[in-house]
Amino acid sequence: MKLLSFVVSNARKGEIMAVENYSEMVHLMPDTDSKIETVNQAREECKHILLLEKLASHIGFPVDETMVEPQWADVRQHFHAAVRNKNLAACLIIQDLMVESLAIGMYSVFSSAANGDGETHRIAANLLQDELEHLDIGVRRIHRLVEEDSEAVHDSLMWAHHRVMPNLFDMVHNACKFLCDQKDLDCDVVDKGNVYIDLELLKVTALEHYVAMLDKASFDPKVVNQLVAGMAAYEVPGRANLGLDRLKARVMSTT
Amino acid sequence: MAHRTSPQGALTGRRPGGDDRDVRYFNLLSFIVSNAIAGEIMAVENYSEMVHLMLTTDSKIETVNQAKEECKHILLLSKLGRSLEFAVERQIVEPQWKNIRKHFSTAAGKGDLPACLIIQDLLTESMAIVLYKTLSAEVDTDPQTAAVASNILVDELEHLDIGVRRIKALLDEDPDRVQDALVWAHHRVMPELFGMISTSCHSLCDVLAVDCSSLALDSIRTDIETLKIQALERYIETLDVAGFSPTVTSPLIASMSAYEGMGRIAVGLNDASGGACCSPESAKGKRC
């Protein structure tokens, strides 16, 4: 139950950050229709917060602020810096690609066949659909920006990647350690009744989505390869392997 | 223009829902509704930009909902233009809106939540209420315009209530900070808001390609001075309801006599003439 509380508390924190991020970039959007579209994205993230709170209440576990990982604040700060610099491309890359990839990884795990709990499965599937749509919107927007100024967008990707991915990476990588430290739990794989949570699978799924999105957004493979290769440095000997070799092999095979 | 909906330029003919109205009326609506849309776009940006300053998750969600409602207003006003076949602009043209937006962004950049709330929830919403109340009088406008304006008015009144509640809570916590924010916001924003109901107009008529000399508020049976008085009364009422000290608000209200046209109202020198909009070039040789 504590593991479920941990995951949902962090998911809710991610949704709150998404509300702030989408809202803060509204004024950077170039026309009225895209401003309205972005407000709608923020509104959907609000709906997700309420759904997650309802899930916690329904199953009977607390949304616990002490379980929220500190890296969320760093990601939010980097996004805020991008807004201050009026760097719309960086904002889109951080929120629509990076954070959404993590969200999709998480909700994919929750809505997978392995999860036998109807309530969490239904809610996760619901949220997953919105997040996939947000990712598509992000890819479409990035495509347009790349057409206008490819070099500037790639610069933004490099900046955002080096700022944000270590935070996201650290968050999923250290999830178990953080939770164990906070709540004294063994949480590698926990089977809570019918709710199956595999944090290792979550890590790999999120990273796979990120790399797939970089590909889908038509970023230059030369740049993408360097970024993915650089992620090897995030892994520390002794820690669990995140499956980066698999991702690197996949990227290399596409080039 | 990529952002414009409906026909371009001066309008001719009669339209469903407003069939007893002439071209002057629709040109005036084109101007007013385009300006209202600009205000709504600014509101969308303002509410969105202050979400991250809100202190609780519930108040963040509430603020996103406010932004969403302002988006709905843009769509409603655009649809009104299409329905009554007058041109509307879907971008901010008049410099006053841009200036207010800039002041808001400055406040948001400083993390000054009271100033943000005062600018958007109190000052701008007060002005929006006066506008939509004017347009919602069916006897002076037309059934479709009145229905849309009434619909939007309900939301704007609610936003004002939300703003008053929020400001009251902040006044309880730190009255000095909030009164300082009011003084700053008043001096920055109120001249801009009142500037938009004066005879000075910059470029919207040119963008809409309507003859500004044809615009006169008597088409909706009001005049600029009446609107200014209504806006002033609403503003004073809002400050009062929000719980600001009269020792702070009285000098602010008095300072408004320095605004163009306000002194004349204060001494009862109403001249109800004049178009709502004239660019300096267009105004030459015409009554505006």
Coordinates of C-alpha atoms in Angstrom, one line a residue:
Chain A
M1 CA 0.0 0.0 0.0
K2 CA 2.9 2.3 0.8
L3 CA 4.4 1.7 -2.6
L4 CA 1.1 2.6 -4.3
S5 CA 0.9 5.7 -2.2
F6 CA 4.5 6.5 -3.2
V7 CA 3.8 6.1 -6.9
V8 CA 0.5 8.0 -6.9
S9 CA 1.9 10.8 -4.7
N10 CA 4.7 11.3 -7.2
A11 CA 2.3 11.0 -10.2
R12 CA 0.1 13.7 -8.6
K13 CA 3.2 15.9 -8.1
G14 CA 4.1 15.4 -11.7
E15 CA 0.6 16.5 -12.7
I16 CA 0.7 19.6 -10.6
M17 CA 4.0 20.5 -12.2
A18 CA 2.4 19.9 -15.6
V19 CA -0.4 22.3 -14.7
E20 CA 2.2 24.9 -13.8
N21 CA 4.3 24.3 -16.9
Y22 CA 1.5 24.3 -19.4
S23 CA 0.0 27.4 -17.8
E24 CA 3.3 29.2 -17.7
M25 CA 4.0 28.7 -21.4
V26 CA 0.5 29.9 -22.6
H27 CA 1.8 33.4 -23.2
L28 CA 4.7 32.1 -25.3
M29 CA 2.4 30.4 -27.8
P30 CA 2.3 32.2 -31.1
D31 CA -1.4 32.5 -31.8
T32 CA -4.8 32.4 -30.0
D33 CA -5.7 28.9 -31.0
S34 CA -2.5 27.4 -29.6
K35 CA -2.9 29.4 -26.4
I36 CA -6.4 27.9 -26.0
E37 CA -5.0 24.4 -26.8
T38 CA -2.4 24.8 -24.1
V39 CA -5.0 26.0 -21.5
N40 CA -6.9 22.8 -22.4
Q41 CA -3.8 20.7 -21.7
A42 CA -3.4 22.4 -18.3
R43 CA -7.1 21.7 -17.7
E44 CA -6.7 18.0 -18.5
E45 CA -3.7 17.8 -16.1
C46 CA -6.0 19.3 -13.4
K47 CA -8.5 16.6 -14.1
H48 CA -5.7 14.0 -13.6
I49 CA -4.9 15.4 -10.2
L50 CA -8.5 15.0 -9.1
L51 CA -8.6 11.5 -10.6
L52 CA -5.5 10.4 -8.7
E53 CA -6.8 11.9 -5.5
K54 CA -10.1 10.0 -6.1
L55 CA -8.2 6.8 -6.7
A56 CA -6.3 7.2 -3.4
S57 CA -9.5 7.9 -1.6
H58 CA -11.3 5.0 -3.2
I59 CA -8.6 2.4 -2.5
G60 CA -7.8 3.9 0.9
F61 CA -4.3 5.1 0.9
P62 CA -3.0 8.6 1.6
V63 CA -1.5 11.1 -0.9
D64 CA 1.7 11.7 1.0
E65 CA 3.8 14.8 0.5
T66 CA 6.7 13.3 2.3
M67 CA 7.0 10.6 -0.4
V68 CA 7.3 13.2 -3.2
E69 CA 10.8 13.1 -4.7
P70 CA 12.8 16.3 -4.6
Q71 CA 13.8 16.2 -8.3
W72 CA 10.3 17.5 -9.3
A73 CA 11.3 20.9 -8.0
D74 CA 14.5 20.9 -10.1
V75 CA 12.6 20.0 -13.2
R76 CA 10.1 22.8 -12.5
Q77 CA 12.9 25.3 -12.0
H78 CA 14.5 24.4 -15.3
F79 CA 11.2 24.8 -17.1
H80 CA 10.7 28.2 -15.4
A81 CA 14.2 29.3 -16.6
A82 CA 13.2 28.3 -20.1
V83 CA 10.1 30.5 -19.8
R84 CA 12.1 33.4 -18.5
N85 CA 14.4 33.1 -21.6
K86 CA 11.3 32.9 -23.8
N87 CA 12.6 29.6 -25.1
L88 CA 9.4 28.0 -26.3
A89 CA 11.2 25.1 -27.9
A90 CA 12.9 24.2 -24.6
C91 CA 9.5 24.4 -22.8
L92 CA 7.9 22.1 -25.3
I93 CA 10.8 19.6 -25.1
I94 CA 10.8 19.6 -21.3
Q95 CA 7.0 19.3 -20.8
D96 CA 5.6 17.7 -24.0
L97 CA 8.4 15.3 -24.7
M98 CA 10.5 14.6 -21.5
V99 CA 7.9 14.8 -18.8
E100 CA 5.1 13.3 -20.9
S101 CA 7.4 10.3 -21.7
L102 CA 7.8 9.6 -18.0
A103 CA 4.1 10.0 -17.5
I104 CA 3.4 7.6 -20.4
G105 CA 5.8 5.1 -19.1
M106 CA 4.2 5.2 -15.7
Y107 CA 0.6 5.0 -16.9
S108 CA 1.5 2.3 -19.4
V109 CA 2.8 0.1 -16.6
F110 CA -0.3 0.8 -14.6
S111 CA -2.7 0.1 -17.4
S112 CA -0.8 -3.0 -18.6
A113 CA -2.4 -6.5 -18.5
A114 CA -0.2 -7.2 -15.4
N115 CA -2.3 -4.9 -13.3
G116 CA -5.4 -6.8 -12.3
D117 CA -6.9 -4.1 -10.2
G118 CA -9.9 -2.7 -12.2
E119 CA -9.9 0.7 -10.7
T120 CA -6.3 1.6 -11.1
H121 CA -6.2 0.0 -14.5
R122 CA -9.2 2.1 -15.7
I123 CA -7.9 5.4 -14.3
A124 CA -4.4 4.8 -15.7
A125 CA -5.8 3.9 -19.1
N126 CA -7.8 7.1 -19.0
L127 CA -4.8 9.3 -18.1
L128 CA -2.6 7.5 -20.6
Q129 CA -4.9 8.5 -23.4
D130 CA -4.6 12.2 -22.5
E131 CA -0.9 12.0 -22.1
L132 CA -0.4 10.3 -25.5
E133 CA -2.5 13.1 -27.0
H134 CA -0.3 15.7 -25.3
L135 CA 2.8 13.9 -26.6
D136 CA 1.4 14.1 -30.1
I137 CA 0.6 17.8 -29.7
G138 CA 4.2 18.3 -28.6
V139 CA 5.6 16.4 -31.5
R140 CA 3.5 18.4 -33.9
R141 CA 4.6 21.7 -32.3
I142 CA 8.3 20.7 -32.3
H143 CA 8.1 19.7 -36.0
R144 CA 6.8 23.1 -36.8
L145 CA 9.6 24.8 -34.8
V146 CA 12.2 22.6 -36.4
E147 CA 11.0 23.7 -39.8
E148 CA 11.4 27.3 -38.8
D149 CA 14.8 27.1 -37.1
S150 CA 16.3 23.6 -36.8
E151 CA 19.5 24.8 -35.2
A152 CA 17.9 26.8 -32.4
V153 CA 15.5 23.9 -31.6
H154 CA 18.4 21.4 -31.4
D155 CA 20.3 23.8 -29.1
S156 CA 17.2 23.8 -26.9
L157 CA 17.1 20.0 -27.0
M158 CA 20.7 19.8 -25.8
W159 CA 20.2 22.3 -23.1
A160 CA 17.0 20.7 -21.9
H161 CA 18.4 17.2 -22.1
H162 CA 21.4 18.1 -20.0
R163 CA 19.3 20.0 -17.4
V164 CA 16.3 17.8 -17.1
M165 CA 17.1 14.2 -18.0
P166 CA 19.5 13.7 -15.1
N167 CA 16.7 14.8 -12.8
L168 CA 14.1 12.5 -14.3
F169 CA 16.7 9.8 -14.5
D170 CA 17.7 10.2 -10.9
M171 CA 14.1 10.2 -9.9
V172 CA 13.2 6.9 -11.4
H173 CA 16.6 5.4 -10.6
N174 CA 16.5 6.3 -7.0
A175 CA 12.8 5.7 -6.5
C176 CA 13.4 2.6 -4.4
K177 CA 16.2 4.1 -2.4
F178 CA 14.2 7.2 -1.7
L179 CA 11.2 5.2 -0.7
C180 CA 13.2 2.8 1.4
D181 CA 14.9 5.6 3.2
Q182 CA 11.7 7.4 3.8
K183 CA 9.5 4.5 4.7
D184 CA 11.8 1.6 5.3
L185 CA 10.5 -0.6 2.6
D186 CA 11.7 -3.2 0.2
C187 CA 10.0 -2.0 -3.0
D188 CA 11.7 -3.6 -6.0
V189 CA 8.7 -5.5 -6.9
V190 CA 5.6 -5.4 -4.8
D191 CA 2.4 -7.2 -5.3
K192 CA -0.4 -5.4 -3.5
G193 CA -3.3 -7.7 -4.0
N194 CA -4.0 -7.3 -7.7
V195 CA -2.0 -4.1 -8.2
Y196 CA 1.3 -5.0 -9.8
I197 CA 4.0 -2.4 -9.7
D198 CA 7.3 -3.0 -11.3
L199 CA 9.6 0.0 -10.9
E200 CA 12.3 -1.5 -13.1
L201 CA 9.8 -1.8 -15.9
L202 CA 8.7 1.7 -15.4
K203 CA 12.3 3.0 -15.8
V204 CA 12.9 1.2 -19.0
T205 CA 9.5 2.1 -20.4
A206 CA 9.9 5.8 -19.7
L207 CA 13.3 5.9 -21.3
E208 CA 12.2 4.0 -24.3
H209 CA 9.4 6.5 -24.8
Y210 CA 11.8 9.4 -24.5
V211 CA 14.1 8.0 -27.2
A212 CA 11.2 7.0 -29.4
M213 CA 9.9 10.6 -29.1
L214 CA 13.2 12.1 -30.0
D215 CA 13.0 10.0 -33.1
K216 CA 9.4 10.8 -33.8
A217 CA 10.0 14.5 -33.4
S218 CA 12.5 14.2 -36.3
F219 CA 15.5 15.4 -34.3
D220 CA 18.9 15.0 -36.0
P221 CA 20.1 11.4 -35.2
K222 CA 23.6 12.7 -34.9
V223 CA 22.5 14.9 -32.0
V224 CA 20.2 12.2 -30.5
N225 CA 22.9 9.6 -30.6
Q226 CA 25.2 11.8 -28.6
L227 CA 22.6 12.6 -26.0
V228 CA 21.6 8.9 -25.6
A229 CA 25.2 7.8 -25.4
G230 CA 25.9 10.5 -22.8
M231 CA 23.2 9.0 -20.6
A232 CA 25.5 6.1 -19.9
A233 CA 27.3 8.4 -17.5
Y234 CA 24.1 8.7 -15.4
E235 CA 24.5 5.0 -14.5
V236 CA 26.7 4.4 -11.5
P237 CA 28.5 1.1 -10.9
G238 CA 26.6 -1.0 -8.4
R239 CA 23.2 0.4 -9.3
A240 CA 20.6 -1.5 -11.2
N241 CA 21.1 -1.4 -14.9
L242 CA 18.5 0.8 -16.6
G243 CA 18.7 -0.9 -20.0
L244 CA 20.5 1.9 -21.7
D245 CA 22.5 -0.5 -23.8
R246 CA 19.3 -1.7 -25.3
L247 CA 18.2 1.8 -26.1
K248 CA 21.6 2.8 -27.6
A249 CA 21.5 -0.3 -29.8
R250 CA 18.0 0.6 -30.9
V251 CA 19.1 4.2 -31.8
M252 CA 22.2 3.0 -33.6
S253 CA 20.1 0.6 -35.6
T254 CA 17.9 3.4 -36.8
T255 CA 20.8 5.5 -38.1
Chain B
M1 CA -5.2 38.7 -41.7
A2 CA -4.6 35.2 -40.4
H3 CA -6.3 35.9 -37.0
R4 CA -9.4 37.5 -38.4
T5 CA -12.7 35.7 -38.6
S6 CA -15.7 36.8 -40.7
P7 CA -16.0 39.4 -43.5
Q8 CA -13.3 42.0 -43.9
G9 CA -13.9 45.7 -44.0
A10 CA -16.9 47.9 -43.7
L11 CA -20.1 46.0 -43.7
T12 CA -23.2 46.3 -45.7
G13 CA -26.6 44.7 -45.6
R14 CA -28.7 43.4 -42.7
R15 CA -28.1 40.3 -40.7
P16 CA -30.1 37.6 -38.9
G17 CA -30.6 38.5 -35.3
G18 CA -29.8 42.1 -35.8
D19 CA -32.1 42.9 -38.8
D20 CA -33.2 46.3 -37.6
R21 CA -29.7 47.5 -37.2
D22 CA -27.6 49.5 -39.7
V23 CA -24.0 49.2 -40.8
R24 CA -22.8 51.7 -38.2
Y25 CA -24.1 49.4 -35.5
F26 CA -22.2 46.4 -36.9
N27 CA -19.0 48.4 -37.4
L28 CA -19.3 49.5 -33.8
L29 CA -19.8 45.8 -32.7
S30 CA -16.8 44.8 -34.8
F31 CA -14.7 47.3 -32.9
I32 CA -16.1 46.5 -29.4
V33 CA -16.1 42.7 -29.8
S34 CA -12.5 42.7 -31.2
N35 CA -11.4 44.8 -28.3
A36 CA -13.3 42.4 -25.9
I37 CA -11.5 39.4 -27.5
A38 CA -8.2 41.2 -27.0
G39 CA -9.1 41.6 -23.3
E40 CA -10.0 37.9 -23.1
I41 CA -6.7 36.9 -24.7
M42 CA -4.9 39.0 -22.2
A43 CA -7.0 37.4 -19.4
V44 CA -6.1 33.9 -20.6
E45 CA -2.4 34.8 -20.5
N46 CA -2.7 36.5 -17.1
Y47 CA -4.6 33.8 -15.4
S48 CA -2.2 31.2 -16.9
E49 CA 0.9 33.1 -15.8
M50 CA -0.2 33.3 -12.2
V51 CA -1.1 29.6 -11.8
H52 CA 2.3 28.8 -10.4
L53 CA 2.1 31.7 -7.9
M54 CA -1.1 30.3 -6.4
L55 CA -0.4 28.7 -3.0
T56 CA -2.5 25.5 -3.1
T57 CA -3.3 22.9 -5.6
D58 CA -7.0 23.7 -5.4
S59 CA -6.3 27.4 -6.1
K60 CA -4.1 26.4 -9.0
I61 CA -6.9 24.4 -10.5
E62 CA -9.4 27.2 -9.8
T63 CA -7.1 29.6 -11.8
V64 CA -6.7 27.2 -14.7
N65 CA -10.5 27.0 -14.8
Q66 CA -10.7 30.8 -14.9
A67 CA -8.3 30.7 -17.9
K68 CA -10.4 28.0 -19.5
E69 CA -13.5 30.2 -19.1
E70 CA -11.8 33.1 -20.8
C71 CA -10.9 30.8 -23.7
K72 CA -14.6 30.0 -23.9
H73 CA -15.4 33.7 -24.1
I74 CA -13.0 34.1 -27.1
L75 CA -14.8 31.3 -28.9
L76 CA -18.2 32.7 -28.0
L77 CA -17.3 36.2 -29.2
S78 CA -15.8 34.9 -32.4
K79 CA -18.9 32.9 -33.1
L80 CA -21.0 36.0 -32.5
G81 CA -19.0 37.8 -35.2
R82 CA -19.5 34.9 -37.6
S83 CA -23.2 34.7 -36.8
L84 CA -23.9 38.4 -37.3
E85 CA -21.4 38.6 -40.1
F86 CA -19.1 41.3 -38.7
A87 CA -15.3 41.1 -38.7
V88 CA -13.5 40.3 -35.5
E89 CA -9.8 40.3 -34.8
R90 CA -8.4 37.4 -32.8
Q91 CA -5.2 39.0 -31.6
I92 CA -4.3 41.9 -29.3
V93 CA -4.0 45.1 -31.4
E94 CA -4.6 48.1 -29.1
P95 CA -1.4 49.1 -27.2
Q96 CA -3.3 49.5 -23.9
W97 CA -3.9 45.8 -23.6
K98 CA -0.3 45.1 -24.4
N99 CA 0.8 47.6 -21.7
I100 CA -1.5 46.0 -19.1
R101 CA -0.2 42.6 -20.0
K102 CA 3.4 43.8 -19.6
H103 CA 2.6 45.2 -16.2
F104 CA 1.0 42.0 -15.2
S105 CA 4.0 40.0 -16.4
T106 CA 6.3 42.3 -14.4
A107 CA 4.3 41.6 -11.3
A108 CA 4.3 37.8 -12.0
G109 CA 8.0 37.9 -12.6
K110 CA 8.5 39.4 -9.1
G111 CA 6.3 36.8 -7.6
D112 CA 3.9 39.6 -6.6
L113 CA 0.7 37.6 -6.3
P114 CA -1.4 40.5 -4.7
A115 CA -0.6 42.7 -7.7
C116 CA -1.5 39.9 -10.2
L117 CA -4.8 39.4 -8.5
I118 CA -5.5 43.1 -8.3
I119 CA -4.7 43.7 -12.0
Q120 CA -6.6 40.7 -13.4
D121 CA -9.3 39.8 -10.9
L122 CA -10.3 43.3 -9.7
L123 CA -9.2 45.9 -12.2
T124 CA -9.7 44.1 -15.5
E125 CA -12.7 42.1 -14.4
S126 CA -14.4 45.3 -13.2
M127 CA -14.0 46.8 -16.6
A128 CA -15.1 43.6 -18.3
I129 CA -18.3 43.7 -16.2
V130 CA -19.1 47.2 -17.4
L131 CA -18.6 46.2 -21.0
Y132 CA -20.7 43.0 -20.9
K133 CA -23.4 44.7 -18.9
T134 CA -23.7 47.3 -21.6
L135 CA -23.8 44.7 -24.4
S136 CA -26.2 42.5 -22.5
A137 CA -29.0 45.1 -22.6
E138 CA -31.0 43.7 -25.5
V139 CA -33.0 46.8 -26.0
D140 CA -29.8 48.6 -26.9
T141 CA -28.0 45.9 -28.8
D142 CA -29.6 42.8 -30.4
P143 CA -30.8 39.4 -29.1
Q144 CA -27.7 37.4 -30.0
T145 CA -25.2 40.0 -28.7
A146 CA -27.2 40.4 -25.5
A147 CA -27.4 36.6 -25.0
V148 CA -23.6 36.1 -25.5
A149 CA -22.8 39.1 -23.3
S150 CA -25.1 37.9 -20.5
N151 CA -23.5 34.5 -20.6
I152 CA -20.0 35.9 -20.3
L153 CA -21.1 38.4 -17.7
V154 CA -22.1 35.6 -15.3
D155 CA -18.5 34.2 -15.5
E156 CA -16.9 37.6 -15.1
L157 CA -19.0 38.4 -12.0
E158 CA -17.9 35.1 -10.6
H159 CA -14.2 35.9 -11.4
L160 CA -14.6 39.2 -9.5
D161 CA -16.0 37.3 -6.5
I162 CA -13.1 34.9 -6.6
G163 CA -10.7 37.9 -6.8
V164 CA -12.4 39.6 -3.9
R165 CA -12.2 36.5 -1.8
R166 CA -8.5 36.0 -2.6
I167 CA -7.6 39.6 -1.9
K168 CA -9.5 39.6 1.4
A169 CA -7.5 36.6 2.5
L170 CA -4.2 38.3 1.5
L171 CA -5.3 41.5 3.3
D172 CA -5.8 39.5 6.4
E173 CA -2.3 38.1 6.2
D174 CA -0.3 41.2 5.2
P175 CA -2.4 44.4 4.6
D176 CA 0.6 46.6 3.9
R177 CA 1.9 44.4 1.1
V178 CA -1.5 44.2 -0.5
Q179 CA -2.1 48.0 -0.2
D180 CA 1.3 48.7 -1.8
A181 CA 0.4 46.3 -4.6
L182 CA -2.9 48.2 -5.2
V183 CA -1.1 51.5 -5.4
W184 CA 1.4 50.2 -7.9
A185 CA -1.2 48.4 -10.0
H186 CA -3.6 51.3 -9.9
H187 CA -1.1 53.8 -11.2
R188 CA 0.1 51.4 -13.9
V189 CA -3.1 49.8 -15.1
M190 CA -6.0 52.1 -14.5
P191 CA -4.8 54.8 -17.0
E192 CA -4.6 52.1 -19.6
L193 CA -8.0 50.7 -18.9
F194 CA -9.7 54.1 -18.9
G195 CA -7.6 55.0 -22.0
M196 CA -9.6 52.4 -23.9
I197 CA -12.9 54.1 -23.2
S198 CA -11.7 57.5 -24.3
T199 CA -11.8 58.9 -27.8
S200 CA -8.2 58.0 -28.3
C201 CA -7.7 54.9 -30.4
H202 CA -4.7 53.7 -32.2
S203 CA -4.9 51.0 -34.8
L204 CA -7.8 48.6 -34.3
C205 CA -10.0 50.5 -36.8
D206 CA -7.3 50.4 -39.4
V207 CA -6.7 46.6 -38.8
L208 CA -10.5 46.0 -39.0
A209 CA -10.6 48.2 -42.1
V210 CA -13.7 50.0 -40.8
D211 CA -14.4 53.7 -41.2
C212 CA -13.8 55.0 -37.6
S213 CA -15.8 58.1 -38.3
S214 CA -18.9 55.9 -38.6
L215 CA -18.4 54.6 -35.1
A216 CA -20.5 56.2 -32.4
L217 CA -21.7 54.8 -29.2
D218 CA -25.2 56.2 -29.8
S219 CA -25.6 53.1 -31.9
I220 CA -26.0 51.2 -28.6
R221 CA -27.6 54.1 -26.9
T222 CA -24.8 55.1 -24.6
D223 CA -21.8 57.4 -24.8
I224 CA -18.2 57.5 -23.6
E225 CA -18.8 59.6 -20.6
T226 CA -21.6 57.3 -19.3
L227 CA -19.3 54.3 -19.7
K228 CA -16.5 56.1 -17.9
I229 CA -18.8 56.9 -15.0
Q230 CA -20.1 53.4 -14.9
A231 CA -16.5 52.0 -14.9
L232 CA -15.5 54.4 -12.2
E233 CA -18.4 53.5 -10.0
R234 CA -17.8 49.8 -10.5
Y235 CA -14.1 50.3 -9.7
I236 CA -14.9 52.2 -6.5
E237 CA -17.4 49.5 -5.5
T238 CA -14.9 46.7 -6.1
L239 CA -12.2 48.4 -4.0
D240 CA -14.7 48.8 -1.3
V241 CA -16.0 45.3 -1.4
A242 CA -12.5 43.9 -1.4
G243 CA -11.9 45.6 1.9
F244 CA -9.2 48.2 1.0
S245 CA -8.8 51.1 3.4
P246 CA -10.4 54.4 2.3
T247 CA -7.3 56.2 3.3
V248 CA -5.5 54.3 0.5
T249 CA -8.3 54.2 -2.1
S250 CA -9.4 57.9 -1.8
P251 CA -6.2 59.4 -3.1
L252 CA -6.2 56.8 -5.9
I253 CA -9.7 57.7 -7.0
A254 CA -8.8 61.4 -6.8
S255 CA -5.8 60.8 -9.0
M256 CA -8.1 59.6 -11.8
S257 CA -9.2 63.2 -12.4
A258 CA -5.9 63.6 -14.2
Y259 CA -6.9 61.0 -16.8
E260 CA -8.0 62.4 -20.2
G261 CA -11.7 63.3 -20.0
M262 CA -12.2 62.4 -16.4
G263 CA -12.0 66.0 -15.1
R264 CA -14.8 66.9 -17.4
I265 CA -17.0 64.2 -16.0
A266 CA -16.2 65.3 -12.5
V267 CA -17.5 68.8 -13.1
G268 CA -20.4 67.5 -15.1
L269 CA -19.3 68.6 -18.5
N270 CA -20.6 65.7 -20.5
D271 CA -20.5 65.9 -24.3
A272 CA -21.9 62.8 -25.7
S273 CA -20.4 63.2 -29.1
G274 CA -17.6 61.2 -30.6
G275 CA -16.7 57.9 -32.1
A276 CA -15.4 55.1 -30.1
C277 CA -12.3 54.7 -32.2
C278 CA -10.2 56.9 -34.4
S279 CA -6.5 56.5 -35.3
P280 CA -4.8 59.9 -35.3
E281 CA -4.6 59.8 -39.1
S282 CA -8.2 58.8 -39.6
A283 CA -9.3 61.4 -37.1
K284 CA -8.1 64.3 -39.2
G285 CA -11.0 66.3 -40.4
K286 CA -13.5 64.0 -38.9
R287 CA -15.6 64.0 -35.7
C288 CA -14.3 61.2 -33.6

